[in-house]
């Protein structure tokens, strides 16, 4: 498979991952599936790791990768393959943007999982806070209900969605890193290392 065709496959893979990340971040605004006041939303949700990092910043690389296979630049200096090589080189820069965006999402998600959710910590409903720290709640499911009284199921909601964001971000980083290598090969060897630049 040529480097342009392979990049298109990577772009197709990145698009649904971006959509999933955006949806997860939106769902995190409703802890436990319920609506709460703005000040009771977990801080890391407001960093928009899934919307900005793994969402918006990932759309640009995905679109660039999708367009590489059909890139028919007119060339430069009399060399028809020059345009395609430059396109593959530019894809490396967009892949770096993707790595940065996904990396941001991964860091925010890891911090959020370690920090735990903001929830109601007393029965009177007047005190909200972060009852967990240093990830010490992850293996103690009893603390999920005793430490967080409301919203119901907020700990599993928080942990599940941020875990999805973490995994999706790591996959996105890996795909963009692969495109860096693919882009270098396409830039150095042309669109198809095993044959002419115009091969499929």
Tab-separated table of C-alpha atoms in Angstrom:
chain	number	residue	atom	x	y	z
A	1	UNK	CA	0.000	0.000	0.000
A	2	UNK	CA	1.292	3.467	-0.879
A	3	UNK	CA	1.953	6.057	1.815
A	4	UNK	CA	-0.976	8.201	0.641
A	5	UNK	CA	-3.405	5.283	0.799
A	6	UNK	CA	-2.106	4.261	4.212
A	7	UNK	CA	-2.526	7.842	5.482
A	8	UNK	CA	-6.143	7.775	4.272
A	9	UNK	CA	-6.747	4.638	6.357
A	10	UNK	CA	-5.305	6.431	9.390
A	11	UNK	CA	-7.562	9.429	8.753
A	12	UNK	CA	-10.630	7.199	8.506
A	13	UNK	CA	-9.657	5.606	11.842
A	14	UNK	CA	-9.144	8.957	13.569
A	15	UNK	CA	-12.549	10.418	12.697
A	16	UNK	CA	-14.760	8.066	14.785
A	17	UNK	CA	-12.265	8.211	17.656
A	18	UNK	CA	-12.587	12.003	17.679
A	19	UNK	CA	-16.378	11.801	17.721
A	20	UNK	CA	-16.327	9.334	20.629
A	21	UNK	CA	-14.000	11.628	22.605
A	22	UNK	CA	-16.219	14.669	22.054
A	23	UNK	CA	-19.313	12.715	23.151
A	24	UNK	CA	-17.543	11.422	26.276
A	25	UNK	CA	-16.496	14.941	27.256
A	26	UNK	CA	-20.059	16.193	26.770
A	27	UNK	CA	-21.469	13.359	28.898
A	28	UNK	CA	-19.035	14.269	31.683
A	29	UNK	CA	-20.916	17.558	32.068
A	30	UNK	CA	-23.783	15.441	33.426
A	31	UNK	CA	-22.214	13.488	36.326
A	32	UNK	CA	-24.082	10.281	36.984
A	33	UNK	CA	-26.357	11.164	34.064
A	34	UNK	CA	-27.922	14.068	35.960
A	35	UNK	CA	-27.740	17.824	35.597
A	36	UNK	CA	-25.815	19.680	38.303
A	37	UNK	CA	-24.827	23.283	38.847
A	38	UNK	CA	-21.748	24.577	37.057
A	39	UNK	CA	-19.638	24.782	40.232
A	40	UNK	CA	-20.266	21.082	40.973
A	41	UNK	CA	-18.787	19.822	37.706
A	42	UNK	CA	-15.392	18.150	38.115
A	43	UNK	CA	-12.592	20.590	37.288
A	44	UNK	CA	-10.913	18.350	34.701
A	45	UNK	CA	-14.125	18.218	32.636
A	46	UNK	CA	-13.810	21.976	32.095
A	47	UNK	CA	-10.337	21.529	30.607
A	48	UNK	CA	-12.110	20.101	27.513
A	49	UNK	CA	-9.555	17.349	26.939
A	50	UNK	CA	-11.998	15.320	24.875
A	51	UNK	CA	-13.531	18.235	22.969
A	52	UNK	CA	-10.409	20.255	22.203
A	53	UNK	CA	-7.516	17.822	22.526
A	54	UNK	CA	-8.867	14.578	21.086
A	55	UNK	CA	-11.694	16.266	19.201
A	56	UNK	CA	-11.056	19.563	17.433
A	57	UNK	CA	-7.256	19.261	17.270
A	58	UNK	CA	-7.611	15.734	15.886
A	59	UNK	CA	-10.039	16.704	13.106
A	60	UNK	CA	-7.370	18.704	11.237
A	61	UNK	CA	-4.835	15.851	10.991
A	62	UNK	CA	-7.613	13.402	10.087
A	63	UNK	CA	-8.807	15.589	7.198
A	64	UNK	CA	-5.246	16.091	5.955
A	65	UNK	CA	-4.573	12.348	6.076
A	66	UNK	CA	-7.811	11.651	4.201
A	67	UNK	CA	-6.786	13.984	1.389
A	68	UNK	CA	-3.264	12.651	0.880
A	69	UNK	CA	-4.223	9.707	-1.338
A	70	UNK	CA	-5.899	11.969	-3.896
A	71	UNK	CA	-3.325	14.721	-3.650
A	72	UNK	CA	-2.421	15.495	-7.239
A	73	UNK	CA	-0.211	18.533	-6.754
A	74	UNK	CA	1.191	19.817	-10.023
A	75	UNK	CA	4.770	19.406	-8.826
A	76	UNK	CA	7.612	21.859	-8.692
A	77	UNK	CA	10.837	22.521	-10.597
A	78	UNK	CA	9.691	20.129	-13.335
A	79	UNK	CA	9.361	17.216	-10.887
A	80	UNK	CA	5.808	15.885	-10.694
A	81	UNK	CA	6.457	13.936	-7.492
A	82	UNK	CA	7.631	17.046	-5.657
A	83	UNK	CA	4.100	18.134	-4.779
A	84	UNK	CA	3.220	14.767	-3.296
A	85	UNK	CA	6.445	14.644	-1.322
A	86	UNK	CA	5.746	18.093	0.090
A	87	UNK	CA	2.217	17.004	1.014
A	88	UNK	CA	3.618	14.000	2.880
A	89	UNK	CA	6.095	16.277	4.646
A	90	UNK	CA	3.320	18.663	5.701
A	91	UNK	CA	1.326	15.712	7.025
A	92	UNK	CA	4.095	15.188	9.590
A	93	UNK	CA	3.380	18.640	11.029
A	94	UNK	CA	-0.341	17.873	11.273
A	95	UNK	CA	0.467	14.521	12.854
A	96	UNK	CA	2.501	16.393	15.471
A	97	UNK	CA	-0.537	18.592	16.162
A	98	UNK	CA	-2.569	15.415	16.589
A	99	UNK	CA	-0.040	13.940	19.009
A	100	UNK	CA	-0.096	17.165	21.042
A	101	UNK	CA	-3.904	17.253	21.152
A	102	UNK	CA	-4.262	13.590	22.076
A	103	UNK	CA	-1.445	13.942	24.606
A	104	UNK	CA	-3.302	16.801	26.262
A	105	UNK	CA	-6.433	14.663	26.488
A	106	UNK	CA	-4.461	11.738	27.936
A	107	UNK	CA	-2.868	13.922	30.616
A	108	UNK	CA	-6.194	15.508	31.611
A	109	UNK	CA	-7.857	12.078	31.743
A	110	UNK	CA	-5.081	10.545	33.839
A	111	UNK	CA	-5.221	13.440	36.303
A	112	UNK	CA	-9.018	13.197	36.465
A	113	UNK	CA	-8.937	9.455	37.145
A	114	UNK	CA	-6.359	9.971	39.882
A	115	UNK	CA	-8.217	12.949	41.365
A	116	UNK	CA	-11.668	11.402	41.324
A	117	UNK	CA	-15.002	13.172	40.808
A	118	UNK	CA	-16.479	16.113	42.657
A	119	UNK	CA	-19.550	14.969	44.560
A	120	UNK	CA	-21.727	15.525	47.623
A	121	UNK	CA	-19.812	14.341	50.677
A	122	UNK	CA	-22.370	14.861	53.454
A	123	UNK	CA	-26.003	13.825	53.870
A	124	UNK	CA	-27.278	17.379	54.278
A	125	UNK	CA	-26.381	18.198	50.694
A	126	UNK	CA	-24.478	21.342	51.633
A	127	UNK	CA	-20.921	20.165	51.143
A	128	UNK	CA	-19.394	19.159	47.807
A	129	UNK	CA	-15.793	18.186	47.347
A	130	UNK	CA	-13.226	15.650	46.189
A	131	UNK	CA	-13.232	12.818	48.749
A	132	UNK	CA	-10.638	10.768	46.893
A	133	UNK	CA	-6.988	11.468	46.198
A	134	UNK	CA	-4.008	9.732	44.628
A	135	UNK	CA	-6.240	7.156	42.970
A	136	UNK	CA	-6.789	5.386	46.298
A	137	UNK	CA	-10.455	4.749	45.472
A	138	UNK	CA	-9.853	2.708	42.322
A	139	UNK	CA	-9.561	-0.652	44.072
A	140	UNK	CA	-12.005	0.170	46.881
A	141	UNK	CA	-15.513	0.071	45.439
A	142	UNK	CA	-17.046	0.422	48.895
A	143	UNK	CA	-15.665	3.959	49.049
A	144	UNK	CA	-17.541	4.828	45.863
A	145	UNK	CA	-20.861	4.939	47.707
A	146	UNK	CA	-19.649	5.989	51.150
A	147	UNK	CA	-17.393	8.749	49.898
A	148	UNK	CA	-19.739	10.115	47.233
A	149	UNK	CA	-23.381	10.307	48.265
A	150	UNK	CA	-24.729	12.189	45.263
A	151	UNK	CA	-25.116	12.144	42.291
A	152	UNK	CA	-25.832	8.426	42.265
A	153	UNK	CA	-23.256	6.425	40.321
A	154	UNK	CA	-21.023	9.440	39.782
A	155	UNK	CA	-17.796	7.537	40.508
A	156	UNK	CA	-18.368	4.807	37.929
A	157	UNK	CA	-19.609	7.434	35.439
A	158	UNK	CA	-16.502	9.548	35.983
A	159	UNK	CA	-14.119	6.593	35.879
A	160	UNK	CA	-15.694	4.962	32.806
A	161	UNK	CA	-15.802	8.068	30.623
A	162	UNK	CA	-12.343	9.329	31.541
A	163	UNK	CA	-10.953	5.815	30.992
A	164	UNK	CA	-12.464	5.832	27.491
A	165	UNK	CA	-10.888	9.239	26.864
A	166	UNK	CA	-7.544	7.956	28.121
A	167	UNK	CA	-7.587	4.866	25.880
A	168	UNK	CA	-8.872	6.776	22.840
A	169	UNK	CA	-6.178	9.416	23.344
A	170	UNK	CA	-3.446	6.781	23.480
A	171	UNK	CA	-4.752	5.171	20.281
A	172	UNK	CA	-4.845	8.574	18.574
A	173	UNK	CA	-1.279	9.292	19.641
A	174	UNK	CA	-0.162	5.935	18.258
A	175	UNK	CA	-1.924	6.519	14.911
A	176	UNK	CA	-0.420	9.994	14.557
A	177	UNK	CA	3.023	8.644	15.464
A	178	UNK	CA	2.619	6.020	12.731
A	179	UNK	CA	1.772	8.801	10.280
A	180	UNK	CA	4.994	10.607	11.224
A	181	UNK	CA	6.944	7.539	10.081
A	182	UNK	CA	4.684	7.096	7.047
A	183	UNK	CA	5.097	10.761	6.143
A	184	UNK	CA	8.874	10.531	6.357
A	185	UNK	CA	8.878	7.487	4.103
A	186	UNK	CA	6.535	9.202	1.669
A	187	UNK	CA	8.674	12.322	1.653
A	188	UNK	CA	11.955	10.469	1.136
A	189	UNK	CA	10.797	7.699	-1.180
A	190	UNK	CA	7.809	9.248	-2.906
A	191	UNK	CA	4.196	8.108	-2.620
A	192	UNK	CA	5.113	4.458	-3.246
A	193	UNK	CA	8.509	3.243	-2.116
A	194	UNK	CA	8.188	0.035	-4.060
A	195	UNK	CA	7.391	1.667	-7.366
A	196	UNK	CA	6.500	4.888	-9.114
A	197	UNK	CA	4.934	7.829	-7.377
A	198	UNK	CA	1.726	7.380	-9.255
A	199	UNK	CA	1.087	3.764	-8.256
A	200	UNK	CA	-1.879	2.847	-6.101
